[in-house]
């Protein structure tokens, strides 16, 4: 038995759910790269030959503003002993940067 405290107001109205489903289906069927990246058969868009081209380089400059380069710099400082490459981090906080003109 139902008590008087239970209220089934608008229980059978499904018009809002149908419009939400239509919008969701439209987003999923749209050719959006972000939505595609969530699928199981998504392949990364890098080429191994392009990555091998940078393997011979020894010096790299990483330009960032504020916190965008701090994470990379922290990882580099932690693994500095194992990394054979030289990284120069340029932040917007540094007004002057020492430039090695030989390289």
Short mmCIF file of N, CA and C in Angstrom, two decimals:
data_model
loop_
_atom_site.label_atom_id
_atom_site.label_comp_id
_atom_site.label_asym_id
_atom_site.label_seq_id
_atom_site.Cartn_x
_atom_site.Cartn_y
_atom_site.Cartn_z
N UNK A 1 0.85 -1.18 0.00
CA UNK A 1 0.00 0.00 0.00
C UNK A 1 0.89 1.23 0.00
N UNK A 2 0.40 2.24 -0.70
CA UNK A 2 1.09 3.51 -0.74
C UNK A 2 0.62 4.39 0.41
N UNK A 3 1.52 5.11 0.96
CA UNK A 3 1.16 6.03 2.02
C UNK A 3 0.97 7.41 1.42
N UNK A 4 0.46 8.32 2.20
CA UNK A 4 0.22 9.68 1.71
C UNK A 4 1.52 10.47 1.60
N UNK A 5 2.63 9.99 2.16
CA UNK A 5 3.91 10.69 2.10
C UNK A 5 4.65 10.51 0.79
N UNK A 6 4.24 9.53 -0.02
CA UNK A 6 4.92 9.28 -1.29
C UNK A 6 4.18 10.04 -2.38
N UNK A 7 4.92 10.84 -3.12
CA UNK A 7 4.33 11.66 -4.17
C UNK A 7 5.00 11.30 -5.50
N UNK A 8 4.22 10.86 -6.47
CA UNK A 8 4.73 10.50 -7.79
C UNK A 8 4.44 11.61 -8.78
N UNK A 9 4.82 12.81 -8.46
CA UNK A 9 4.56 13.96 -9.32
C UNK A 9 5.45 13.87 -10.56
N UNK A 10 4.86 14.04 -11.73
CA UNK A 10 5.54 14.02 -13.03
C UNK A 10 6.32 12.73 -13.26
N UNK A 11 5.82 11.63 -12.76
CA UNK A 11 6.52 10.37 -12.90
C UNK A 11 6.48 9.84 -14.33
N UNK A 12 5.40 10.07 -15.04
CA UNK A 12 5.23 9.52 -16.38
C UNK A 12 5.65 10.47 -17.49
N UNK A 13 6.09 11.67 -17.16
CA UNK A 13 6.50 12.63 -18.18
C UNK A 13 7.94 12.34 -18.57
N UNK A 14 8.18 12.04 -19.86
CA UNK A 14 9.50 11.69 -20.34
C UNK A 14 10.00 12.64 -21.41
N UNK A 15 9.36 13.77 -21.60
CA UNK A 15 9.75 14.67 -22.68
C UNK A 15 11.13 15.27 -22.44
N UNK A 16 11.48 15.58 -21.20
CA UNK A 16 12.79 16.14 -20.92
C UNK A 16 13.88 15.11 -21.16
N UNK A 17 13.63 13.86 -20.80
CA UNK A 17 14.62 12.81 -21.00
C UNK A 17 14.88 12.57 -22.49
N UNK A 18 13.84 12.68 -23.31
CA UNK A 18 14.01 12.46 -24.74
C UNK A 18 14.87 13.56 -25.35
N UNK A 19 14.67 14.81 -24.94
CA UNK A 19 15.49 15.89 -25.50
C UNK A 19 16.95 15.77 -25.04
N UNK A 20 17.16 15.31 -23.83
CA UNK A 20 18.53 15.11 -23.35
C UNK A 20 19.19 13.98 -24.13
N UNK A 21 18.46 12.90 -24.40
CA UNK A 21 19.00 11.79 -25.16
C UNK A 21 19.35 12.22 -26.58
N UNK A 22 18.52 13.06 -27.19
CA UNK A 22 18.80 13.54 -28.54
C UNK A 22 20.07 14.38 -28.56
N UNK A 23 20.24 15.25 -27.58
CA UNK A 23 21.45 16.07 -27.52
C UNK A 23 22.69 15.22 -27.28
N UNK A 24 22.58 14.22 -26.42
CA UNK A 24 23.70 13.33 -26.14
C UNK A 24 24.08 12.52 -27.37
N UNK A 25 23.08 11.99 -28.08
CA UNK A 25 23.35 11.25 -29.31
C UNK A 25 23.99 12.13 -30.37
N UNK A 26 23.57 13.38 -30.45
CA UNK A 26 24.17 14.31 -31.41
C UNK A 26 25.64 14.53 -31.08
N UNK A 27 25.95 14.71 -29.81
CA UNK A 27 27.36 14.91 -29.41
C UNK A 27 28.20 13.67 -29.68
N UNK A 28 27.65 12.49 -29.43
CA UNK A 28 28.40 11.26 -29.65
C UNK A 28 28.60 10.95 -31.13
N UNK A 29 27.65 11.31 -31.98
CA UNK A 29 27.77 11.05 -33.40
C UNK A 29 28.57 12.12 -34.13
N UNK A 30 28.77 13.26 -33.49
CA UNK A 30 29.55 14.33 -34.10
C UNK A 30 31.02 13.90 -34.17
N UNK A 31 31.73 14.34 -35.19
CA UNK A 31 33.13 13.95 -35.36
C UNK A 31 34.00 14.88 -34.53
N UNK A 32 34.04 14.63 -33.25
CA UNK A 32 34.79 15.44 -32.32
C UNK A 32 35.99 14.62 -31.83
N UNK A 33 37.19 15.20 -31.90
CA UNK A 33 38.40 14.46 -31.52
C UNK A 33 38.42 14.12 -30.03
N UNK A 34 37.86 14.97 -29.21
CA UNK A 34 37.84 14.69 -27.77
C UNK A 34 36.94 13.50 -27.47
N UNK A 35 35.79 13.45 -28.11
CA UNK A 35 34.89 12.31 -27.91
C UNK A 35 35.53 11.04 -28.48
N UNK A 36 36.24 11.15 -29.61
CA UNK A 36 36.90 9.98 -30.19
C UNK A 36 38.00 9.45 -29.28
N UNK A 37 38.66 10.32 -28.54
CA UNK A 37 39.75 9.88 -27.68
C UNK A 37 39.27 9.02 -26.52
N UNK A 38 37.99 9.03 -26.23
CA UNK A 38 37.44 8.22 -25.16
C UNK A 38 37.11 6.80 -25.61
N UNK A 39 37.16 6.54 -26.91
CA UNK A 39 36.82 5.21 -27.41
C UNK A 39 37.99 4.24 -27.21
N UNK A 40 37.71 2.96 -27.25
CA UNK A 40 38.73 1.95 -27.01
C UNK A 40 39.69 1.79 -28.18
N UNK A 41 39.23 2.07 -29.40
CA UNK A 41 40.07 1.86 -30.57
C UNK A 41 40.73 3.16 -31.06
N UNK A 42 40.90 4.13 -30.20
CA UNK A 42 41.54 5.40 -30.55
C UNK A 42 43.05 5.20 -30.64
N UNK A 43 43.64 5.72 -31.70
CA UNK A 43 45.09 5.63 -31.86
C UNK A 43 45.68 7.02 -31.72
N UNK A 44 46.80 7.10 -31.04
CA UNK A 44 47.47 8.38 -30.88
C UNK A 44 47.91 8.91 -32.23
N UNK A 45 47.98 10.23 -32.35
CA UNK A 45 48.25 10.83 -33.64
C UNK A 45 49.72 11.22 -33.79
N UNK A 46 50.64 10.43 -33.27
CA UNK A 46 52.05 10.71 -33.48
C UNK A 46 52.64 9.62 -34.35
N UNK A 47 53.70 9.99 -35.01
CA UNK A 47 54.38 9.08 -35.90
C UNK A 47 55.74 8.73 -35.30
N UNK A 48 56.13 7.49 -35.33
CA UNK A 48 57.38 7.07 -34.72
C UNK A 48 58.58 7.71 -35.42
N UNK A 49 58.48 7.93 -36.72
CA UNK A 49 59.58 8.56 -37.45
C UNK A 49 59.82 9.99 -36.99
N UNK A 50 58.76 10.70 -36.65
CA UNK A 50 58.90 12.07 -36.15
C UNK A 50 59.60 12.07 -34.80
N UNK A 51 59.26 11.12 -33.95
CA UNK A 51 59.91 11.03 -32.64
C UNK A 51 61.38 10.64 -32.76
N UNK A 52 61.70 9.77 -33.70
CA UNK A 52 63.09 9.36 -33.88
C UNK A 52 63.95 10.51 -34.41
N UNK A 53 63.33 11.47 -35.08
CA UNK A 53 64.06 12.63 -35.59
C UNK A 53 64.64 13.45 -34.45
N UNK A 54 63.97 13.51 -33.32
CA UNK A 54 64.42 14.29 -32.17
C UNK A 54 65.38 13.52 -31.27
N UNK A 55 65.59 12.25 -31.53
CA UNK A 55 66.45 11.44 -30.69
C UNK A 55 67.91 11.87 -30.78
N UNK A 56 68.33 12.36 -31.94
CA UNK A 56 69.72 12.76 -32.10
C UNK A 56 70.03 14.12 -31.50
N UNK A 57 69.01 14.92 -31.20
CA UNK A 57 69.24 16.24 -30.60
C UNK A 57 69.66 16.10 -29.14
N UNK A 58 70.54 17.00 -28.73
CA UNK A 58 71.04 16.95 -27.35
C UNK A 58 70.47 18.08 -26.50
N UNK A 59 70.20 19.23 -27.09
CA UNK A 59 69.73 20.40 -26.35
C UNK A 59 68.29 20.72 -26.72
N UNK A 60 67.49 20.99 -25.70
CA UNK A 60 66.08 21.34 -25.89
C UNK A 60 65.75 22.57 -25.06
N UNK A 61 64.87 23.41 -25.57
CA UNK A 61 64.34 24.55 -24.81
C UNK A 61 62.85 24.34 -24.63
N UNK A 62 62.41 24.48 -23.40
CA UNK A 62 61.00 24.36 -23.09
C UNK A 62 60.51 25.73 -22.63
N UNK A 63 59.59 26.30 -23.39
CA UNK A 63 59.08 27.63 -23.09
C UNK A 63 57.69 27.48 -22.49
N UNK A 64 57.49 28.09 -21.33
CA UNK A 64 56.20 28.01 -20.67
C UNK A 64 55.91 29.26 -19.88
N UNK A 65 54.67 29.39 -19.51
CA UNK A 65 54.25 30.54 -18.71
C UNK A 65 53.75 30.04 -17.37
N UNK A 66 54.40 30.47 -16.32
CA UNK A 66 53.93 30.12 -14.98
C UNK A 66 54.07 28.65 -14.69
N UNK A 67 52.97 28.00 -14.39
CA UNK A 67 53.00 26.60 -13.98
C UNK A 67 53.03 25.61 -15.12
N UNK A 68 52.93 26.07 -16.37
CA UNK A 68 52.87 25.11 -17.47
C UNK A 68 54.18 24.37 -17.68
N UNK A 69 55.30 24.94 -17.28
CA UNK A 69 56.57 24.24 -17.44
C UNK A 69 57.12 23.73 -16.11
N UNK A 70 56.49 24.05 -15.01
CA UNK A 70 57.01 23.65 -13.70
C UNK A 70 56.95 22.14 -13.47
N UNK A 71 55.91 21.50 -13.95
CA UNK A 71 55.80 20.05 -13.79
C UNK A 71 56.89 19.32 -14.55
N UNK A 72 57.14 19.77 -15.78
CA UNK A 72 58.19 19.16 -16.58
C UNK A 72 59.55 19.42 -15.96
N UNK A 73 59.74 20.60 -15.41
CA UNK A 73 61.01 20.93 -14.78
C UNK A 73 61.23 20.09 -13.51
N UNK A 74 60.17 19.84 -12.77
CA UNK A 74 60.28 19.01 -11.57
C UNK A 74 60.66 17.57 -11.93
N UNK A 75 60.05 17.03 -12.98
CA UNK A 75 60.39 15.68 -13.43
C UNK A 75 61.83 15.63 -13.92
N UNK A 76 62.24 16.66 -14.66
CA UNK A 76 63.61 16.71 -15.16
C UNK A 76 64.62 16.79 -14.02
N UNK A 77 64.34 17.61 -13.01
CA UNK A 77 65.25 17.72 -11.86
C UNK A 77 65.34 16.40 -11.09
N UNK A 78 64.24 15.68 -11.01
CA UNK A 78 64.22 14.41 -10.29
C UNK A 78 65.01 13.33 -11.04
N UNK A 79 64.90 13.31 -12.37
CA UNK A 79 65.55 12.28 -13.19
C UNK A 79 66.80 12.79 -13.89
N UNK A 80 67.39 13.87 -13.41
CA UNK A 80 68.51 14.53 -14.08
C UNK A 80 69.71 13.60 -14.26
N UNK A 81 69.92 12.70 -13.35
CA UNK A 81 71.07 11.80 -13.41
C UNK A 81 70.94 10.83 -14.59
N UNK A 82 69.72 10.37 -14.86
CA UNK A 82 69.50 9.38 -15.91
C UNK A 82 69.31 10.00 -17.29
N UNK A 83 68.92 11.26 -17.37
CA UNK A 83 68.64 11.91 -18.65
C UNK A 83 69.94 12.44 -19.24
N UNK A 84 70.23 12.04 -20.46
CA UNK A 84 71.47 12.46 -21.13
C UNK A 84 71.28 13.73 -21.96
N UNK A 85 70.10 14.28 -22.01
CA UNK A 85 69.81 15.48 -22.79
C UNK A 85 69.85 16.71 -21.90
N UNK A 86 70.13 17.86 -22.50
CA UNK A 86 70.14 19.12 -21.76
C UNK A 86 68.84 19.88 -22.06
N UNK A 87 68.15 20.26 -21.01
CA UNK A 87 66.92 21.02 -21.15
C UNK A 87 67.11 22.41 -20.55
N UNK A 88 66.65 23.41 -21.26
CA UNK A 88 66.65 24.79 -20.76
C UNK A 88 65.19 25.19 -20.61
N UNK A 89 64.82 25.58 -19.42
CA UNK A 89 63.44 25.96 -19.13
C UNK A 89 63.34 27.48 -19.11
N UNK A 90 62.46 28.02 -19.94
CA UNK A 90 62.26 29.46 -20.02
C UNK A 90 60.85 29.76 -19.52
N UNK A 91 60.76 30.52 -18.43
CA UNK A 91 59.48 30.90 -17.85
C UNK A 91 59.24 32.39 -18.06
N UNK A 92 58.01 32.80 -17.89
CA UNK A 92 57.71 34.22 -18.01
C UNK A 92 58.21 35.00 -16.79
N UNK A 93 58.59 34.28 -15.73
CA UNK A 93 59.09 34.95 -14.53
C UNK A 93 60.53 35.37 -14.68
N UNK A 94 61.25 34.76 -15.60
CA UNK A 94 62.65 35.09 -15.80
C UNK A 94 62.75 36.25 -16.79
N UNK A 95 63.32 37.37 -16.33
CA UNK A 95 63.42 38.52 -17.23
C UNK A 95 64.65 38.40 -18.12
N UNK A 96 65.70 37.79 -17.64
CA UNK A 96 66.88 37.59 -18.45
C UNK A 96 67.21 36.11 -18.49
N UNK A 97 67.71 35.70 -19.62
CA UNK A 97 68.05 34.29 -19.80
C UNK A 97 69.46 34.21 -20.35
N UNK A 98 70.31 33.38 -19.75
CA UNK A 98 71.64 33.18 -20.25
C UNK A 98 71.57 32.34 -21.52
N UNK A 99 72.15 32.86 -22.58
CA UNK A 99 72.11 32.17 -23.87
C UNK A 99 73.53 31.74 -24.22
N UNK A 100 73.66 30.47 -24.51
CA UNK A 100 74.95 29.94 -24.93
C UNK A 100 75.01 30.07 -26.45
N UNK A 101 75.84 30.99 -26.97
CA UNK A 101 75.87 31.28 -28.39
C UNK A 101 76.63 30.22 -29.18
N UNK A 102 77.38 29.35 -28.51
CA UNK A 102 78.10 28.31 -29.21
C UNK A 102 77.17 27.26 -29.80
N UNK A 103 76.08 26.98 -29.09
CA UNK A 103 75.14 25.97 -29.56
C UNK A 103 74.07 26.64 -30.35
#
